[in-house]
Each structure stands twice: as C-alpha cells, then as structure tokens.
PDB file of C-alpha atoms and ligand atoms in Angstrom:
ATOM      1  CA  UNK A   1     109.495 -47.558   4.488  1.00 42.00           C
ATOM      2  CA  UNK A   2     109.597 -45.918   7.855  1.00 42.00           C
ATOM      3  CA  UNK A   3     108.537 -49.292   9.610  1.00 39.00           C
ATOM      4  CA  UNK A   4     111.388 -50.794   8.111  1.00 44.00           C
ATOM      5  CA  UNK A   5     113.603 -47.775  10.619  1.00 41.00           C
ATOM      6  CA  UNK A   6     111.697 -48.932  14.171  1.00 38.00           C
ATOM      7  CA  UNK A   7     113.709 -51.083  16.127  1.00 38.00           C
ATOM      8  CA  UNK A   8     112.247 -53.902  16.854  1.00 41.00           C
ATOM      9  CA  UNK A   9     113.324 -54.516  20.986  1.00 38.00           C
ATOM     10  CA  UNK A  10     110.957 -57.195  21.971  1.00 37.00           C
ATOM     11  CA  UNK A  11     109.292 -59.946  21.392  1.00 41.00           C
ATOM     12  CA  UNK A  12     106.761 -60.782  23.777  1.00 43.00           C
ATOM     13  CA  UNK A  13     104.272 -63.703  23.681  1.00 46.00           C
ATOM     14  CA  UNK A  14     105.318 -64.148  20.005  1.00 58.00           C
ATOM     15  CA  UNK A  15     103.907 -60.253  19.491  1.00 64.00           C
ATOM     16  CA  UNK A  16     106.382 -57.408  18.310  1.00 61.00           C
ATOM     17  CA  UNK A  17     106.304 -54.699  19.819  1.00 61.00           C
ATOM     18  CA  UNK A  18     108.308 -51.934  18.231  1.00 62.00           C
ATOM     19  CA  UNK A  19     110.327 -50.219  21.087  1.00 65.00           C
ATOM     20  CA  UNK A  20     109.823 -46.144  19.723  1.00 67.00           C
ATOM     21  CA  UNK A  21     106.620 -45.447  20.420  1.00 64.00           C
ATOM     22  CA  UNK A  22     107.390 -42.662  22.746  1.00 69.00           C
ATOM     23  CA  UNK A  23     105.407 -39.605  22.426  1.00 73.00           C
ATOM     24  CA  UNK A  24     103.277 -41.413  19.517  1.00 73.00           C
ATOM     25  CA  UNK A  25      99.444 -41.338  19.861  1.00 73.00           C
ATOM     26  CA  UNK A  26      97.910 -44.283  20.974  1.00 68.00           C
ATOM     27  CA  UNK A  27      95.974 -45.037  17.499  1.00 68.00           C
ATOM     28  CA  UNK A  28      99.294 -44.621  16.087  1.00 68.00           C
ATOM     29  CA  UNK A  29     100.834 -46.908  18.442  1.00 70.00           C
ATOM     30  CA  UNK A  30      97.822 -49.431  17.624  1.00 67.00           C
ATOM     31  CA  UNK A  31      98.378 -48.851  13.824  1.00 63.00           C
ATOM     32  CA  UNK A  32     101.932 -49.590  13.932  1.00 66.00           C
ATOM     33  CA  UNK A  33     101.720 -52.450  16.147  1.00 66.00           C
ATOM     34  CA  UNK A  34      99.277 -54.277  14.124  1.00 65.00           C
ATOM     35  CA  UNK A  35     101.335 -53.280  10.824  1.00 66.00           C
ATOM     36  CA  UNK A  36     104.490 -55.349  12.338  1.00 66.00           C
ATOM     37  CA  UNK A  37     102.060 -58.264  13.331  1.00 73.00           C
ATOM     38  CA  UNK A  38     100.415 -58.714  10.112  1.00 78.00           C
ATOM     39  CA  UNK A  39     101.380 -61.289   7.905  1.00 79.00           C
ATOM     40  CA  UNK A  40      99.903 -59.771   4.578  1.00 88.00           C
ATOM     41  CA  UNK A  41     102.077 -56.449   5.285  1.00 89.00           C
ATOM     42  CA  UNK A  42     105.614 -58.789   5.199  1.00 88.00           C
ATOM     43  CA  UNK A  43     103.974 -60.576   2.047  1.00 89.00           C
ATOM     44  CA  UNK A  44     103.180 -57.380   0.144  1.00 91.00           C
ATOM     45  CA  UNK A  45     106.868 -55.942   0.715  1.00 92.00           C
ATOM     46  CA  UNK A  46     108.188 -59.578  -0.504  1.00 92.00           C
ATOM     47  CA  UNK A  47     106.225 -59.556  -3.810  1.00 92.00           C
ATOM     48  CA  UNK A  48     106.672 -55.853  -4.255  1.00 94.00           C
ATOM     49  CA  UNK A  49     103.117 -54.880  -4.134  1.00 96.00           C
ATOM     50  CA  UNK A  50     102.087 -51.590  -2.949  1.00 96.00           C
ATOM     51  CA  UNK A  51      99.754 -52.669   0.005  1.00 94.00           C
ATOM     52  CA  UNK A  52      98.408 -55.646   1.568  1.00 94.00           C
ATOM     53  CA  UNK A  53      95.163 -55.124  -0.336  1.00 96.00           C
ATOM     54  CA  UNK A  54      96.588 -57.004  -3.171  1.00 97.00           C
ATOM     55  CA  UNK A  55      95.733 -60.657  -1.509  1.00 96.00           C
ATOM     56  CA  UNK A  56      92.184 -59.503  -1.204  1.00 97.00           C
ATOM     57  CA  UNK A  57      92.085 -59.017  -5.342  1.00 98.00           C
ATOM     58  CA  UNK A  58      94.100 -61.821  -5.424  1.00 97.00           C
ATOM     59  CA  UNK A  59      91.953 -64.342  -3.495  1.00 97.00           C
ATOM     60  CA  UNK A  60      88.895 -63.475  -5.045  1.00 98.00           C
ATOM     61  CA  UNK A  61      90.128 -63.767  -8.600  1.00 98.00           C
ATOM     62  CA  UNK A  62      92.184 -66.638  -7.987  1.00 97.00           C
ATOM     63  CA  UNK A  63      88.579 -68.046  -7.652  1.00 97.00           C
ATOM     64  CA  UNK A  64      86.333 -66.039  -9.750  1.00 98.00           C
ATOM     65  CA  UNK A  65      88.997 -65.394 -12.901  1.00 97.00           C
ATOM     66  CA  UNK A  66      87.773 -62.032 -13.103  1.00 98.00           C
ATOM     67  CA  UNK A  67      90.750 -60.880 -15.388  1.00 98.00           C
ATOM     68  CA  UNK A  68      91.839 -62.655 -17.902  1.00 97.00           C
ATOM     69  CA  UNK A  69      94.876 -61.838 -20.734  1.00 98.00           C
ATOM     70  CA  UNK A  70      93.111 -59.007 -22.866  1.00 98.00           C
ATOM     71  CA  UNK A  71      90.527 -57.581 -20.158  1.00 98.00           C
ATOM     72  CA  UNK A  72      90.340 -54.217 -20.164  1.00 98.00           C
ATOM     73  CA  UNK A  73      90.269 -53.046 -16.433  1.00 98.00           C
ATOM     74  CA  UNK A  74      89.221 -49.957 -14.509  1.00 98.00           C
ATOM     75  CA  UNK A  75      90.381 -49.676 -10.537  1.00 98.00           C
ATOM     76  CA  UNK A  76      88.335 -46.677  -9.087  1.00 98.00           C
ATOM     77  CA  UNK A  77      90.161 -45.870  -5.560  1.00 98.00           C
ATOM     78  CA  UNK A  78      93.960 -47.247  -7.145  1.00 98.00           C
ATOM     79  CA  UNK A  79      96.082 -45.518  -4.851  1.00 98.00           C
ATOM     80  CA  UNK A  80      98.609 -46.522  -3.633  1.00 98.00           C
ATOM     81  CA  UNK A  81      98.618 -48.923  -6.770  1.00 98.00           C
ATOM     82  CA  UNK A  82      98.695 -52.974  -5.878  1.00 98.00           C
ATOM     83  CA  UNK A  83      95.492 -53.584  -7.328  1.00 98.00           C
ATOM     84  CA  UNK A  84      96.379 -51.945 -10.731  1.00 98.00           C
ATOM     85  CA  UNK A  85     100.077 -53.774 -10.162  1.00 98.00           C
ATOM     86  CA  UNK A  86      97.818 -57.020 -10.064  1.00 98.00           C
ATOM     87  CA  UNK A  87      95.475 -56.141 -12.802  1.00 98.00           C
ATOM     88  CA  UNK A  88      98.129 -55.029 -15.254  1.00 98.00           C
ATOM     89  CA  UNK A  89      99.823 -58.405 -14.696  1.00 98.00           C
ATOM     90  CA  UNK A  90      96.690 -60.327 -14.864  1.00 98.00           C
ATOM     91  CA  UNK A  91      95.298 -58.772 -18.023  1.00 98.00           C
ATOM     92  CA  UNK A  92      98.580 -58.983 -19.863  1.00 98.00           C
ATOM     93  CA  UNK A  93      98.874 -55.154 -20.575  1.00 98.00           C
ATOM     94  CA  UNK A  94     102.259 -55.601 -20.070  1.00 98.00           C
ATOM     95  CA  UNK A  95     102.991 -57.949 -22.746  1.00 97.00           C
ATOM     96  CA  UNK A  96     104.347 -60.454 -20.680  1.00 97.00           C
ATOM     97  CA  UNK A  97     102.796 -63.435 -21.689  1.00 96.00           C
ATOM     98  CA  UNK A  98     103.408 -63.821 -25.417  1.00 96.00           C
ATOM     99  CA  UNK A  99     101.184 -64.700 -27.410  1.00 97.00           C
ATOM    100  CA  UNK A 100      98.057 -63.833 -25.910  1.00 97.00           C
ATOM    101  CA  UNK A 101      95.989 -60.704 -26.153  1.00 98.00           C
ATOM    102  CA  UNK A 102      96.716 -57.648 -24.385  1.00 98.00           C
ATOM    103  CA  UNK A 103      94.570 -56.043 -21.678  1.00 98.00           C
ATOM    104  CA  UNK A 104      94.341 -52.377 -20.466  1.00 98.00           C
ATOM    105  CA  UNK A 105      93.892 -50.616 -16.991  1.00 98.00           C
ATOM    106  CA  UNK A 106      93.084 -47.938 -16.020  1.00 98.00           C
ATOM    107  CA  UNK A 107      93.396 -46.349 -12.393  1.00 98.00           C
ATOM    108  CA  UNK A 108      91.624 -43.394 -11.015  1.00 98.00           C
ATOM    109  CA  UNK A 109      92.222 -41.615  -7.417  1.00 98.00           C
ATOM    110  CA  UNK A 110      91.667 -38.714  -5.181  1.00 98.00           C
ATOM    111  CA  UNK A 111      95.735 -39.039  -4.426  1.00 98.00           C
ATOM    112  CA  UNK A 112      98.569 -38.684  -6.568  1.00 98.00           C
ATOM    113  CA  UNK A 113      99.599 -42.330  -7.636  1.00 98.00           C
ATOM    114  CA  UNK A 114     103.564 -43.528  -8.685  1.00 97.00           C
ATOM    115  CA  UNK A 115     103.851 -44.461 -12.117  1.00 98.00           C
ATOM    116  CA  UNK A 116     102.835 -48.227 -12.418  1.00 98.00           C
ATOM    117  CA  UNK A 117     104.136 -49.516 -15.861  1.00 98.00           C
ATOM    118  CA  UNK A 118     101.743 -50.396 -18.424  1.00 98.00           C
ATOM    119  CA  UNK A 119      98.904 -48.713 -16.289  1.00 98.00           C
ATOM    120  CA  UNK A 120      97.890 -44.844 -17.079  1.00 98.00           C
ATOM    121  CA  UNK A 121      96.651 -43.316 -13.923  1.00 98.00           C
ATOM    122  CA  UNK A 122      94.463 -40.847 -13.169  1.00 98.00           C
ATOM    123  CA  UNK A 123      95.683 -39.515  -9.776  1.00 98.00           C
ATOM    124  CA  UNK A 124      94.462 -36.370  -8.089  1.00 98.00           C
ATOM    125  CA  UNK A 125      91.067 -37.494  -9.468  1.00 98.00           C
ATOM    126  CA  UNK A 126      87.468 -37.754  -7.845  1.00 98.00           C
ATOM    127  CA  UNK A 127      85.749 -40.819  -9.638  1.00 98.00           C
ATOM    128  CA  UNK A 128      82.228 -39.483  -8.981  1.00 98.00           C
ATOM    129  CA  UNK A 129      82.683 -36.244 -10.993  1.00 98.00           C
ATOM    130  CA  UNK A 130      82.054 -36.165 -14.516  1.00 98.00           C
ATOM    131  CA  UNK A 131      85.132 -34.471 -16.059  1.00 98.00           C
ATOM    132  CA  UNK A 132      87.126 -37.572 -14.651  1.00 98.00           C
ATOM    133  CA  UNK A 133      83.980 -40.046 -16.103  1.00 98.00           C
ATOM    134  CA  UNK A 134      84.528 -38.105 -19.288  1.00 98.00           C
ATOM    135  CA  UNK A 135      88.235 -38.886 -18.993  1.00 98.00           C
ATOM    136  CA  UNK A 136      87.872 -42.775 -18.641  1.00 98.00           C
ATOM    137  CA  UNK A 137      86.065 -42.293 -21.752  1.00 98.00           C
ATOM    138  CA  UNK A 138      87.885 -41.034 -24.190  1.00 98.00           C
ATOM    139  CA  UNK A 139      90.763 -43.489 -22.736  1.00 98.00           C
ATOM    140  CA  UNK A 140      88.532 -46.242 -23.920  1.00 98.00           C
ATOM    141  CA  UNK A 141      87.531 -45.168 -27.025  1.00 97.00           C
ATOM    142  CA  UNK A 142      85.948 -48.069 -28.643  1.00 96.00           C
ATOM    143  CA  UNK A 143      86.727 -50.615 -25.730  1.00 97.00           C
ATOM    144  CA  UNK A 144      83.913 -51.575 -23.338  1.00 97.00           C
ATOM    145  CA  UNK A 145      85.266 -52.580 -19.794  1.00 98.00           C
ATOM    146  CA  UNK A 146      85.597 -56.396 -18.493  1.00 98.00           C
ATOM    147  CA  UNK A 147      86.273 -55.524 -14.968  1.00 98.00           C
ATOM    148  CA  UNK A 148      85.341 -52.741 -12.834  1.00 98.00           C
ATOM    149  CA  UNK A 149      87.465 -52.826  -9.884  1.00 98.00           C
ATOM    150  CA  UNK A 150      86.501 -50.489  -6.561  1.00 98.00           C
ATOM    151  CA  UNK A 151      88.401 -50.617  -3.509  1.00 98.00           C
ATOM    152  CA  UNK A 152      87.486 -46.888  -3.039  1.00 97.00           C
ATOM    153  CA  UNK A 153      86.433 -45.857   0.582  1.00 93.00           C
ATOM    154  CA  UNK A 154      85.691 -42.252   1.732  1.00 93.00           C
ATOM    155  CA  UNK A 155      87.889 -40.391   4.498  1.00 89.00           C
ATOM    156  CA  UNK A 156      86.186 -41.601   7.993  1.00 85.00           C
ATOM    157  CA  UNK A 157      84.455 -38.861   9.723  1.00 89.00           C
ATOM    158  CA  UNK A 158      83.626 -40.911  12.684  1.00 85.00           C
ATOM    159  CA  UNK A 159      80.146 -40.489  12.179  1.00 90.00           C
ATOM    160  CA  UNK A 160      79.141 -44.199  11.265  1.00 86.00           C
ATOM    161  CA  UNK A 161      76.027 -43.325   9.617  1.00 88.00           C
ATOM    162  CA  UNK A 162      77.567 -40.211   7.649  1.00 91.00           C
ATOM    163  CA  UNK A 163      80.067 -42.622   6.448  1.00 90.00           C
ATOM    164  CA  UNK A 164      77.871 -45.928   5.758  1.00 91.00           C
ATOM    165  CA  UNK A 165      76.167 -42.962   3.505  1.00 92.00           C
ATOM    166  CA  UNK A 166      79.244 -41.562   1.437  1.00 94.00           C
ATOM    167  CA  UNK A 167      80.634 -44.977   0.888  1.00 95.00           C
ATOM    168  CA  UNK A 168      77.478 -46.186  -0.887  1.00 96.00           C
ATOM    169  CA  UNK A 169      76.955 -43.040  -2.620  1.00 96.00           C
ATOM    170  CA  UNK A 170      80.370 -43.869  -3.992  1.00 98.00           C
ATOM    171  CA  UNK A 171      79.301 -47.835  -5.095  1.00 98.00           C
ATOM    172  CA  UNK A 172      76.208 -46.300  -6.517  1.00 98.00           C
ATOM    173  CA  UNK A 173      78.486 -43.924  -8.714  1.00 98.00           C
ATOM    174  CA  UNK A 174      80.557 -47.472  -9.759  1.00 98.00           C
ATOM    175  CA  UNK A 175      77.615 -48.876 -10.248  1.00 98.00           C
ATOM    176  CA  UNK A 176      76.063 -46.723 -12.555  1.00 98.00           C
ATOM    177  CA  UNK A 177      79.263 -46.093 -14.598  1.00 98.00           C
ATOM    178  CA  UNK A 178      79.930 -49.894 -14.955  1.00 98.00           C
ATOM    179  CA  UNK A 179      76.249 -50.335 -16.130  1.00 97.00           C
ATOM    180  CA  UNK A 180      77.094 -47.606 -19.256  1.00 97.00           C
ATOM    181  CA  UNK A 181      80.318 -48.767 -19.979  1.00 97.00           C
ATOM    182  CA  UNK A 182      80.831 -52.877 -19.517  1.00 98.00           C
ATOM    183  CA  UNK A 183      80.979 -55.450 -21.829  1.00 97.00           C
ATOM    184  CA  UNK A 184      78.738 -58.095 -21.998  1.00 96.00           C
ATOM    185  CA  UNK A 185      79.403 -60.788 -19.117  1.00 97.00           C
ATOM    186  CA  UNK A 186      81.171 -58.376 -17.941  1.00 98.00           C
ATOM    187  CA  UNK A 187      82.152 -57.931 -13.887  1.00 98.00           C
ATOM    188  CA  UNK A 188      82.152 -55.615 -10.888  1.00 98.00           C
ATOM    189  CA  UNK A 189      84.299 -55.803  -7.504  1.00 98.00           C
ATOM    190  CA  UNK A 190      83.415 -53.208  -5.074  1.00 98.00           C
ATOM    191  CA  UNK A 191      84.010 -52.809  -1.398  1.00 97.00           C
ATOM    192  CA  UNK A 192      81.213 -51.801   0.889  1.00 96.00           C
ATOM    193  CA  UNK A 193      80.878 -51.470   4.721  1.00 93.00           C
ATOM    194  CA  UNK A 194      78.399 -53.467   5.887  1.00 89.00           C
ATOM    195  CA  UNK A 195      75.497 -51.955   6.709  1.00 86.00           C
ATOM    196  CA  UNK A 196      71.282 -52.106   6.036  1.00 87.00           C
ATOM    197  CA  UNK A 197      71.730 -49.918   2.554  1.00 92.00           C
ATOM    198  CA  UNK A 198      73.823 -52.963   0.946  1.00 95.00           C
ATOM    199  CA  UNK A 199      70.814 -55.000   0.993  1.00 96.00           C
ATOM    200  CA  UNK A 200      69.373 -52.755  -1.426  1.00 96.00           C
ATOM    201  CA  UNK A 201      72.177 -52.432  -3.538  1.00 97.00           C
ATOM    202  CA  UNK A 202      72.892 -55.911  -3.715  1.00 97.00           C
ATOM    203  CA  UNK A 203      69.683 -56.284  -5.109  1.00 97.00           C
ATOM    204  CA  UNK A 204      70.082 -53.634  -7.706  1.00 97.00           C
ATOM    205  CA  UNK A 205      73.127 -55.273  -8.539  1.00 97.00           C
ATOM    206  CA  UNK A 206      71.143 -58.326  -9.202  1.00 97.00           C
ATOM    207  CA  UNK A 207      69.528 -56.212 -12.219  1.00 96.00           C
ATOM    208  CA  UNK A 208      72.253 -55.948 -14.206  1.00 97.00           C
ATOM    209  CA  UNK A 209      74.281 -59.347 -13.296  1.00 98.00           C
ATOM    210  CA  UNK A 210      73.876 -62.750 -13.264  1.00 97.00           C
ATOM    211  CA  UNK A 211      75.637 -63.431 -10.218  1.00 98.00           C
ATOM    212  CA  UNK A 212      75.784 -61.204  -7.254  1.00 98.00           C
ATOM    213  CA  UNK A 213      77.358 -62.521  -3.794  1.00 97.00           C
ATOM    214  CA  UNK A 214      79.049 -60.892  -0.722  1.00 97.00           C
ATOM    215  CA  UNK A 215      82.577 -61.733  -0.435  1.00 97.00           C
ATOM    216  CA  UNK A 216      85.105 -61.499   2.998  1.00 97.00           C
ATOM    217  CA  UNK A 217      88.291 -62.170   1.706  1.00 96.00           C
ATOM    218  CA  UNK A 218      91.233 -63.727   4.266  1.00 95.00           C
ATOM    219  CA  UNK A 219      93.146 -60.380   4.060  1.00 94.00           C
ATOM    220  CA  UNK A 220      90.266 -58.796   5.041  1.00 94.00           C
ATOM    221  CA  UNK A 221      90.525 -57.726   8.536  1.00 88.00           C
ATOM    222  CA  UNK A 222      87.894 -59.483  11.001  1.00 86.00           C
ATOM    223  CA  UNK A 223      87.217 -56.041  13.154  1.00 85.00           C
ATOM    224  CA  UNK A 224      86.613 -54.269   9.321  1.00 88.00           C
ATOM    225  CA  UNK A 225      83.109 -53.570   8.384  1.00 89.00           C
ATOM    226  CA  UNK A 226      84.670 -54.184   4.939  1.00 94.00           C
ATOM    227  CA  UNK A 227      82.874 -56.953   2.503  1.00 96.00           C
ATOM    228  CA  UNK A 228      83.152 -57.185  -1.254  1.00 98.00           C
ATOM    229  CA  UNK A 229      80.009 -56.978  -3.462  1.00 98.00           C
ATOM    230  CA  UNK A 230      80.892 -59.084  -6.616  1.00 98.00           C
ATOM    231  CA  UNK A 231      79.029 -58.984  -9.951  1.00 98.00           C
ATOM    232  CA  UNK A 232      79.298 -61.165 -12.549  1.00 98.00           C
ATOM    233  CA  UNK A 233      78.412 -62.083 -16.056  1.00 98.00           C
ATOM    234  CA  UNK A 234      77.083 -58.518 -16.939  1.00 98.00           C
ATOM    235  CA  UNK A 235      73.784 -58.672 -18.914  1.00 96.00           C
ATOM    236  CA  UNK A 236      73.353 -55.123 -19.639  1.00 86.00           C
ATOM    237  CA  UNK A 237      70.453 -52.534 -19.333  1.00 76.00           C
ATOM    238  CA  UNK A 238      67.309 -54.559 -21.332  1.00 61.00           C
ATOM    239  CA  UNK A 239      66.972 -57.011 -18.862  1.00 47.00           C
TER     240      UNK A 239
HETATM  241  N1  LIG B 301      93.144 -50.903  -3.893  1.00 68.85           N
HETATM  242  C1  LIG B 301      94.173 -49.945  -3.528  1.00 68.85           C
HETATM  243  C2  LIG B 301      95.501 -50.636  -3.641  1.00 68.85           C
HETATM  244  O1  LIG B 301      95.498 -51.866  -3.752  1.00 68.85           O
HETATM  245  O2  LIG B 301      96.549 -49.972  -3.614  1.00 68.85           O
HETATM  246  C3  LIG B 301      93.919 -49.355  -2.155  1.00 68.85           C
HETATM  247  C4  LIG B 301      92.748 -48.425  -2.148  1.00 68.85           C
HETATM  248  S1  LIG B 301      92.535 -47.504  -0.669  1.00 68.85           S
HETATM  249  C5  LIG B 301      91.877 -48.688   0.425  1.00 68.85           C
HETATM  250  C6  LIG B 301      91.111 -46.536  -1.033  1.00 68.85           C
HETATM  251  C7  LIG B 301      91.375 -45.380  -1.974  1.00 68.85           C
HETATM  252  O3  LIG B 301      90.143 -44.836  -2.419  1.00 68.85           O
HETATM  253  C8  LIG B 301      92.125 -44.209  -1.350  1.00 68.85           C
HETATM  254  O4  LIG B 301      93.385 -44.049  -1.952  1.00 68.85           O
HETATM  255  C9  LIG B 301      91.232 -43.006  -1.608  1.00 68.85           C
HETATM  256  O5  LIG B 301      91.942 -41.837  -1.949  1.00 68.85           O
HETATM  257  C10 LIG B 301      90.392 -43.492  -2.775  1.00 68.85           C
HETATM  258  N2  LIG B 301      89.142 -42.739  -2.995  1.00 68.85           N
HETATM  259  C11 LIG B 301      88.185 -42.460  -2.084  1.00 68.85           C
HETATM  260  N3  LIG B 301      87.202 -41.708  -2.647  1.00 68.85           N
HETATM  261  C12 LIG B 301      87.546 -41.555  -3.962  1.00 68.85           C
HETATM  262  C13 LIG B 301      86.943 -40.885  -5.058  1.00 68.85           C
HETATM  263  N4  LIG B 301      85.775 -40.211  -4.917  1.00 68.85           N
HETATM  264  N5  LIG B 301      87.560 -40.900  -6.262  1.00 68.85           N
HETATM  265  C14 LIG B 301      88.742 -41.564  -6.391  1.00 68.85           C
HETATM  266  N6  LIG B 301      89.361 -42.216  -5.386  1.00 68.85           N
HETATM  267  C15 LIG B 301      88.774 -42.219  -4.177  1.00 68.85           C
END
C-alpha cells in the first residue's frame, strides 16, 4: 500500500506526520494524516482485512451474533471486501469449522471487487437496479437470507441534503429487498447518516422486526454522520 512508501520523518506530540506531503492537497494531506494516526487502519493490515470497516461488523456482531455457521449472507456496498472477508469466516462458507453447517455470501458493488475465497461477488454492480436484484436471486435459489449486510454509501456531492437523500433512497432499496427475501428471525445491518428521514425509517423498520436500535460502533469515526440501523428477529410481511 502506498502509505506503507511515505516516510515517516517526525513524530511530534505523539502524532505522525508523514514528511511528503509536498504539492498534495490539503484534504489529501488531512486524509493521509489521519490514516497513519488511526489505530483501526494498523489493525486491519495486521489481520489482513481489507479496510478498517471490519471492527465496525465485528463489534456489533461480537454482540448481536448476527452470523452464525450456516447463515446465508448478502453485503450490499462489499467493496473493497472486509465485511464479506468477515462474513465468509463467520458463516462458515469456507468450511473451516468442521462439522458445522455451511453459510453463503454474497457481495454486490458499484466497483470491481478482488476475489475473496468462498464469497462470489458481484462487482461493477448497482444494488438498486433490478437486473443485479434478479441476480442475487437466482444465486439463492431456494435459500432465504439470514443477514442483510449494507455498508453502502453514495459518492458525496457536497450537497448535505442531496446526499442525506440518496443514502436513504439506497436503505430504502435494502430495505425492501431484505423484506422479500429474509428468513424468518432474520436480520438487517445498514449504515445511515444521521439525519431527520432515519426517524421514519427506523420506524418502518420496526414493521418488519422485532428489534430495531441505532448503533455507533468504536471504529466509527466521532466527526462521521455515520450510525448503524440494526434489525433483528425478522417477522416478515403479515405482521
Ligand atoms: N463494507 C465495505 C468493506 O468492509 O470493505 C466498505 C464499503 S464502502 C464504505 C461503501 C461502498 O458502497 C463503496 O464501495 C461503494 O461503491 C458502494 N456503493 C455505493 N452505492 C452502491 C450501489 N448503488 N450499489 C452497490 N454498491 C454501492
């Protein structure tokens, strides 16, 4: 990884500050800065994840056991991969614990997305349209899903509200796809950016699932609108 490459000249009030930032723009120089100062970046190249966004899955299902050996698992917004890396492990679609049933997962994005073993991707994909719905289907076949996973977040446009807008018309889309296709006591991770609209979706959520609640994760950066709407124990569409 190119971060790997900076030199690293000072340290400076316990800070690192990498010493080539000549010529870089300052949000670049702010990104890069913050990269070498975060703990969850040095974790995530230790335990071979992708990203640092693994401890956020990780936290939460630590607590909540949302995937268990056998789950069948769908991560809308994989790229670039450490929550499928998790949820293959997890759900034991790789085989590796003996004995116990085998999951699936299944992992869907806009970007291309490296192979993950025991995971069949759908990169260069848009979740909300239906050819790539259609897709997830026929992948399924019989299976109902266990977990929907969504860490997807649209490209910023700067425009807060615009924004707020697209990334609930994307948990809306997860939404309505994990209502067709879960099992029963099923569950649903999804991020959102806080904002008025996730009132109301929280309480759609509350519909369909027995548990709803709004989850900040550690790994979750404190200047991030980011939150996590979790649903759990699926009841389906009678209630
Ligand atoms: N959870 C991932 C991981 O652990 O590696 C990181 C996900 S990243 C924060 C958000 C991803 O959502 C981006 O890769 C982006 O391309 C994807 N995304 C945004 N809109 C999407 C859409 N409509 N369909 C599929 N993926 C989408």
């Amino acid at each position: 990884m190119q971060i790997r490459k900076l030199h690293l000249a000072t340290k400076w009030f316990g800070k690192i500050v990498p010493s080539n930032l000549k010529g870089k723009k300052k949000s670049s120089q702010e990104w890069l800065t913050r990269q070498l100062n975060d703990p969850y970046v040095e974790r995530a190249k230790i335990m071979n994840y992708r990203c640092r966004s693994a401890f956020k899955l990780l936290e939460i299902d630590q607590k909540y056991s949302l995937i268990q050996p056998g789950s069948t698992v769908i991560d809308c917004g994989a790229a670039p991969g450490s929550w499928s890396q998790l949820a293959v492990k997890h759900s034991n679609a790789d085989g590796s614990k003996h004995g116990m049933p085998k999951g699936m997962v299944i992992g869907i994005d806009l970007l291309q997305i490296y192979p993950i073993e025991h995971a069949t991707l759908l990169g260069n994909s848009d979740f909300t349209k239906p050819e790539t719905q259609n897709k997830i289907r026929s992948l399924l076949g019989e299976r109902r899903i266990d977990c929907v996973l969504s860490d997807m977040a649209p490209n910023a446009t700067g425009v807060r509200s615009l924004d707020q807008e697209n990334i609930i018309t994307l948990c809306y889309a997860v939404l309505r796809f994990a209502i067709l296709m879960s099992s029963s006591k099923a569950s649903l991770l999804m991020k959102v950016w806080d904002n008025s609209e996730v009132v109301t979706l929280e309480k759609n959520m509350q519909k369909y699932y027995t548990h709803v609640k709004r989850i900040k994760p550690k790994a979750s950066r404190d200047d991030s609108a980011e939150n996590f709407l979790l649903g759990r124990g699926f009841v389906g569409i009678e209630r």
